[in-house]
Amino acid sequence: EVIRATKTEKENQIKTIRNLHRKEEEASAKALDLVRQRSLNNENIFDALMEATKVCSLGQITSALFQVGGQYRRSM
């Protein structure tokens, strides 16, 4: 059985993510730049990702990786 979030729960999650983005704006920019840089240089990005998760949302990290590497598309 699928359990759906209530409207209040959804609004709380949106509010939380907006607060994170506002509070950690400078730190997240630096963390995402490091992830992008290491990715472009074909370096190990694991530790940069771990640091980025402290101040960035999953959406921000995913977007940063898409910017430098594109989106995976499965061959059909």
Short mmCIF file of N, CA, C and O in Angstrom, two decimals:
data_model
loop_
_atom_site.label_atom_id
_atom_site.label_comp_id
_atom_site.label_asym_id
_atom_site.label_seq_id
_atom_site.Cartn_x
_atom_site.Cartn_y
_atom_site.Cartn_z
N GLU A 1 0.83 -1.17 0.00
CA GLU A 1 0.00 0.00 0.00
C GLU A 1 0.89 1.25 0.00
O GLU A 1 1.84 1.36 0.75
N VAL A 2 0.55 2.18 -0.85
CA VAL A 2 1.28 3.42 -0.94
C VAL A 2 0.69 4.43 0.03
O VAL A 2 -0.52 4.62 0.08
N ILE A 3 1.56 5.04 0.81
CA ILE A 3 1.11 6.06 1.76
C ILE A 3 1.51 7.41 1.19
O ILE A 3 2.69 7.65 0.91
N ARG A 4 0.57 8.28 1.00
CA ARG A 4 0.82 9.61 0.45
C ARG A 4 0.97 10.63 1.58
O ARG A 4 0.32 10.53 2.61
N ALA A 5 1.85 11.58 1.33
CA ALA A 5 2.04 12.67 2.30
C ALA A 5 0.83 13.59 2.26
O ALA A 5 0.22 13.80 1.21
N THR A 6 0.51 14.15 3.40
CA THR A 6 -0.58 15.12 3.47
C THR A 6 -0.09 16.45 2.92
O THR A 6 1.13 16.68 2.77
N LYS A 7 -1.01 17.34 2.65
CA LYS A 7 -0.65 18.66 2.15
C LYS A 7 0.25 19.39 3.15
O LYS A 7 1.22 20.04 2.77
N THR A 8 -0.05 19.25 4.43
CA THR A 8 0.76 19.89 5.47
C THR A 8 2.18 19.33 5.48
O THR A 8 3.15 20.10 5.60
N GLU A 9 2.32 18.02 5.34
CA GLU A 9 3.65 17.41 5.31
C GLU A 9 4.45 17.89 4.11
O GLU A 9 5.64 18.19 4.21
N LYS A 10 3.79 17.99 2.97
CA LYS A 10 4.47 18.48 1.77
C LYS A 10 4.93 19.93 1.95
O LYS A 10 6.06 20.27 1.61
N GLU A 11 4.05 20.75 2.49
CA GLU A 11 4.39 22.16 2.72
C GLU A 11 5.55 22.30 3.70
O GLU A 11 6.42 23.15 3.53
N ASN A 12 5.57 21.45 4.73
CA ASN A 12 6.67 21.48 5.70
C ASN A 12 7.99 21.10 5.05
O ASN A 12 9.03 21.68 5.36
N GLN A 13 7.98 20.11 4.17
CA GLN A 13 9.20 19.71 3.47
C GLN A 13 9.71 20.82 2.56
O GLN A 13 10.92 21.09 2.51
N ILE A 14 8.79 21.48 1.86
CA ILE A 14 9.18 22.59 0.98
C ILE A 14 9.77 23.73 1.81
O ILE A 14 10.80 24.32 1.44
N LYS A 15 9.15 24.03 2.94
CA LYS A 15 9.64 25.08 3.82
C LYS A 15 11.04 24.73 4.35
O LYS A 15 11.93 25.58 4.39
N THR A 16 11.23 23.48 4.72
CA THR A 16 12.52 23.03 5.23
C THR A 16 13.61 23.17 4.18
O THR A 16 14.71 23.66 4.47
N ILE A 17 13.32 22.78 2.95
CA ILE A 17 14.34 22.85 1.90
C ILE A 17 14.66 24.29 1.54
O ILE A 17 15.81 24.65 1.29
N ARG A 18 13.66 25.15 1.55
CA ARG A 18 13.90 26.57 1.29
C ARG A 18 14.76 27.19 2.38
O ARG A 18 15.65 28.00 2.10
N ASN A 19 14.51 26.81 3.62
CA ASN A 19 15.33 27.30 4.74
C ASN A 19 16.77 26.83 4.61
O ASN A 19 17.70 27.59 4.88
N LEU A 20 16.96 25.58 4.21
CA LEU A 20 18.31 25.04 4.00
C LEU A 20 19.02 25.85 2.92
O LEU A 20 20.17 26.27 3.11
N HIS A 21 18.36 26.06 1.80
CA HIS A 21 18.98 26.81 0.70
C HIS A 21 19.36 28.22 1.13
O HIS A 21 20.45 28.70 0.79
N ARG A 22 18.51 28.87 1.88
CA ARG A 22 18.78 30.24 2.32
C ARG A 22 19.91 30.27 3.36
O ARG A 22 20.84 31.07 3.27
N LYS A 23 19.84 29.37 4.33
CA LYS A 23 20.82 29.36 5.43
C LYS A 23 22.22 28.97 4.96
O LYS A 23 23.21 29.53 5.43
N GLU A 24 22.30 28.03 4.06
CA GLU A 24 23.60 27.49 3.64
C GLU A 24 24.00 27.93 2.23
O GLU A 24 24.76 27.24 1.55
N GLU A 25 23.53 29.09 1.81
CA GLU A 25 23.76 29.55 0.43
C GLU A 25 25.24 29.60 0.07
O GLU A 25 25.67 29.06 -0.95
N GLU A 26 26.04 30.25 0.90
CA GLU A 26 27.46 30.39 0.59
C GLU A 26 28.21 29.06 0.68
O GLU A 26 28.99 28.70 -0.20
N ALA A 27 27.95 28.31 1.74
CA ALA A 27 28.63 27.02 1.93
C ALA A 27 28.24 26.03 0.84
O ALA A 27 29.08 25.27 0.35
N SER A 28 26.97 26.04 0.43
CA SER A 28 26.54 25.09 -0.60
C SER A 28 27.17 25.45 -1.94
O SER A 28 27.54 24.54 -2.71
N ALA A 29 27.31 26.73 -2.24
CA ALA A 29 27.95 27.13 -3.50
C ALA A 29 29.38 26.61 -3.57
O ALA A 29 29.82 26.07 -4.60
N LYS A 30 30.11 26.74 -2.47
CA LYS A 30 31.50 26.25 -2.43
C LYS A 30 31.55 24.73 -2.57
O LYS A 30 32.37 24.18 -3.30
N ALA A 31 30.66 24.05 -1.86
CA ALA A 31 30.65 22.58 -1.90
C ALA A 31 30.30 22.08 -3.29
O ALA A 31 30.91 21.12 -3.79
N LEU A 32 29.33 22.71 -3.93
CA LEU A 32 28.93 22.29 -5.27
C LEU A 32 30.01 22.59 -6.30
O LEU A 32 30.22 21.80 -7.23
N ASP A 33 30.72 23.69 -6.13
CA ASP A 33 31.84 24.00 -7.03
C ASP A 33 32.92 22.93 -6.93
O ASP A 33 33.48 22.53 -7.95
N LEU A 34 33.19 22.47 -5.72
CA LEU A 34 34.20 21.43 -5.54
C LEU A 34 33.75 20.12 -6.20
O LEU A 34 34.54 19.45 -6.85
N VAL A 35 32.48 19.78 -6.05
CA VAL A 35 31.96 18.56 -6.69
C VAL A 35 32.09 18.68 -8.21
O VAL A 35 32.56 17.74 -8.87
N ARG A 36 31.71 19.82 -8.76
CA ARG A 36 31.81 20.04 -10.21
C ARG A 36 33.26 19.96 -10.68
O ARG A 36 33.57 19.30 -11.68
N GLN A 37 34.14 20.63 -9.95
CA GLN A 37 35.56 20.67 -10.33
C GLN A 37 36.17 19.28 -10.34
O GLN A 37 36.84 18.89 -11.28
N ARG A 38 35.93 18.53 -9.29
CA ARG A 38 36.50 17.18 -9.21
C ARG A 38 35.91 16.27 -10.28
O ARG A 38 36.60 15.42 -10.84
N SER A 39 34.64 16.45 -10.56
CA SER A 39 34.00 15.64 -11.59
C SER A 39 34.61 15.94 -12.96
O SER A 39 34.91 15.03 -13.73
N LEU A 40 34.78 17.22 -13.26
CA LEU A 40 35.36 17.61 -14.54
C LEU A 40 36.80 17.14 -14.70
O LEU A 40 37.24 16.82 -15.80
N ASN A 41 37.53 17.09 -13.58
CA ASN A 41 38.93 16.65 -13.61
C ASN A 41 39.06 15.13 -13.50
O ASN A 41 40.17 14.62 -13.37
N ASN A 42 37.93 14.43 -13.53
CA ASN A 42 37.91 12.97 -13.43
C ASN A 42 38.59 12.48 -12.16
O ASN A 42 39.30 11.47 -12.16
N GLU A 43 38.37 13.21 -11.07
CA GLU A 43 38.93 12.84 -9.77
C GLU A 43 37.86 12.13 -8.94
O GLU A 43 36.68 12.14 -9.28
N ASN A 44 38.28 11.53 -7.85
CA ASN A 44 37.35 10.89 -6.93
C ASN A 44 36.49 11.97 -6.27
O ASN A 44 37.02 12.89 -5.65
N ILE A 45 35.18 11.86 -6.39
CA ILE A 45 34.29 12.89 -5.86
C ILE A 45 33.61 12.47 -4.55
O ILE A 45 32.83 13.23 -4.00
N PHE A 46 33.92 11.29 -4.05
CA PHE A 46 33.21 10.78 -2.88
C PHE A 46 33.27 11.72 -1.68
O PHE A 46 32.25 12.07 -1.11
N ASP A 47 34.48 12.13 -1.30
CA ASP A 47 34.58 12.99 -0.12
C ASP A 47 33.94 14.36 -0.36
O ASP A 47 33.32 14.93 0.55
N ALA A 48 34.01 14.87 -1.58
CA ALA A 48 33.34 16.14 -1.90
C ALA A 48 31.83 15.98 -1.80
O ALA A 48 31.13 16.88 -1.31
N LEU A 49 31.31 14.84 -2.23
CA LEU A 49 29.87 14.58 -2.11
C LEU A 49 29.45 14.48 -0.65
O LEU A 49 28.40 14.99 -0.26
N MET A 50 30.26 13.82 0.17
CA MET A 50 29.92 13.67 1.58
C MET A 50 29.87 15.04 2.27
O MET A 50 29.00 15.29 3.10
N GLU A 51 30.79 15.92 1.92
CA GLU A 51 30.78 17.27 2.48
C GLU A 51 29.58 18.06 1.95
O GLU A 51 28.95 18.80 2.69
N ALA A 52 29.26 17.88 0.69
CA ALA A 52 28.14 18.61 0.08
C ALA A 52 26.81 18.21 0.72
O ALA A 52 25.92 19.05 0.87
N THR A 53 26.68 16.96 1.14
CA THR A 53 25.42 16.53 1.74
C THR A 53 25.14 17.22 3.07
O THR A 53 24.00 17.24 3.52
N LYS A 54 26.15 17.83 3.66
CA LYS A 54 25.95 18.54 4.93
C LYS A 54 25.25 19.87 4.73
O LYS A 54 24.62 20.38 5.66
N VAL A 55 25.38 20.46 3.53
CA VAL A 55 24.85 21.80 3.32
C VAL A 55 23.99 21.94 2.06
O VAL A 55 23.48 23.01 1.78
N CYS A 56 23.84 20.86 1.30
CA CYS A 56 23.11 20.91 0.03
C CYS A 56 21.98 19.89 0.02
O CYS A 56 22.05 18.86 0.68
N SER A 57 20.99 20.17 -0.79
CA SER A 57 19.91 19.20 -0.98
C SER A 57 20.32 18.22 -2.08
O SER A 57 21.23 18.49 -2.87
N LEU A 58 19.62 17.11 -2.14
CA LEU A 58 19.88 16.13 -3.19
C LEU A 58 19.66 16.75 -4.57
O LEU A 58 20.42 16.49 -5.51
N GLY A 59 18.66 17.60 -4.67
CA GLY A 59 18.38 18.27 -5.95
C GLY A 59 19.53 19.16 -6.39
O GLY A 59 19.87 19.21 -7.58
N GLN A 60 20.13 19.88 -5.46
CA GLN A 60 21.26 20.74 -5.79
C GLN A 60 22.46 19.93 -6.26
O GLN A 60 23.12 20.29 -7.24
N ILE A 61 22.73 18.83 -5.59
CA ILE A 61 23.87 17.98 -5.96
C ILE A 61 23.62 17.34 -7.32
O ILE A 61 24.52 17.33 -8.18
N THR A 62 22.43 16.83 -7.53
CA THR A 62 22.08 16.21 -8.81
C THR A 62 22.22 17.21 -9.94
O THR A 62 22.78 16.91 -11.00
N SER A 63 21.71 18.41 -9.73
CA SER A 63 21.79 19.46 -10.75
C SER A 63 23.24 19.80 -11.08
O SER A 63 23.60 19.96 -12.25
N ALA A 64 24.08 19.90 -10.07
CA ALA A 64 25.49 20.22 -10.28
C ALA A 64 26.17 19.13 -11.12
O ALA A 64 26.95 19.44 -12.03
N LEU A 65 25.85 17.88 -10.83
CA LEU A 65 26.45 16.79 -11.60
C LEU A 65 25.92 16.75 -13.03
O LEU A 65 26.65 16.45 -13.97
N PHE A 66 24.65 17.05 -13.22
CA PHE A 66 24.08 17.11 -14.56
C PHE A 66 24.76 18.21 -15.38
O PHE A 66 24.98 18.05 -16.57
N GLN A 67 25.08 19.32 -14.74
CA GLN A 67 25.71 20.45 -15.44
C GLN A 67 27.05 20.06 -16.04
O GLN A 67 27.40 20.51 -17.13
N VAL A 68 27.79 19.23 -15.35
CA VAL A 68 29.13 18.88 -15.84
C VAL A 68 29.19 17.55 -16.58
O VAL A 68 30.11 17.33 -17.36
N GLY A 69 28.23 16.69 -16.35
CA GLY A 69 28.32 15.37 -16.97
C GLY A 69 27.13 14.97 -17.80
O GLY A 69 27.16 13.94 -18.48
N GLY A 70 26.08 15.74 -17.77
CA GLY A 70 24.88 15.36 -18.51
C GLY A 70 24.06 14.34 -17.74
O GLY A 70 24.45 13.89 -16.67
N GLN A 71 22.93 14.01 -18.29
CA GLN A 71 22.03 13.08 -17.66
C GLN A 71 22.15 11.71 -18.31
O GLN A 71 22.23 11.60 -19.53
N TYR A 72 22.17 10.69 -17.49
CA TYR A 72 22.25 9.32 -18.00
C TYR A 72 20.94 8.97 -18.73
O TYR A 72 19.87 9.21 -18.24
N ARG A 73 21.10 8.45 -19.92
CA ARG A 73 19.94 7.98 -20.69
C ARG A 73 20.23 6.56 -21.15
O ARG A 73 21.18 6.32 -21.88
N ARG A 74 19.39 5.66 -20.74
CA ARG A 74 19.58 4.25 -21.06
C ARG A 74 19.31 4.03 -22.54
O ARG A 74 18.34 4.54 -23.10
N SER A 75 20.17 3.25 -23.19
CA SER A 75 19.94 2.90 -24.60
C SER A 75 18.81 1.90 -24.69
O SER A 75 18.72 0.97 -23.90
N MET A 76 17.96 2.12 -25.63
CA MET A 76 16.83 1.21 -25.79
C MET A 76 17.03 0.35 -27.01
O MET A 76 17.52 0.69 -27.99
#
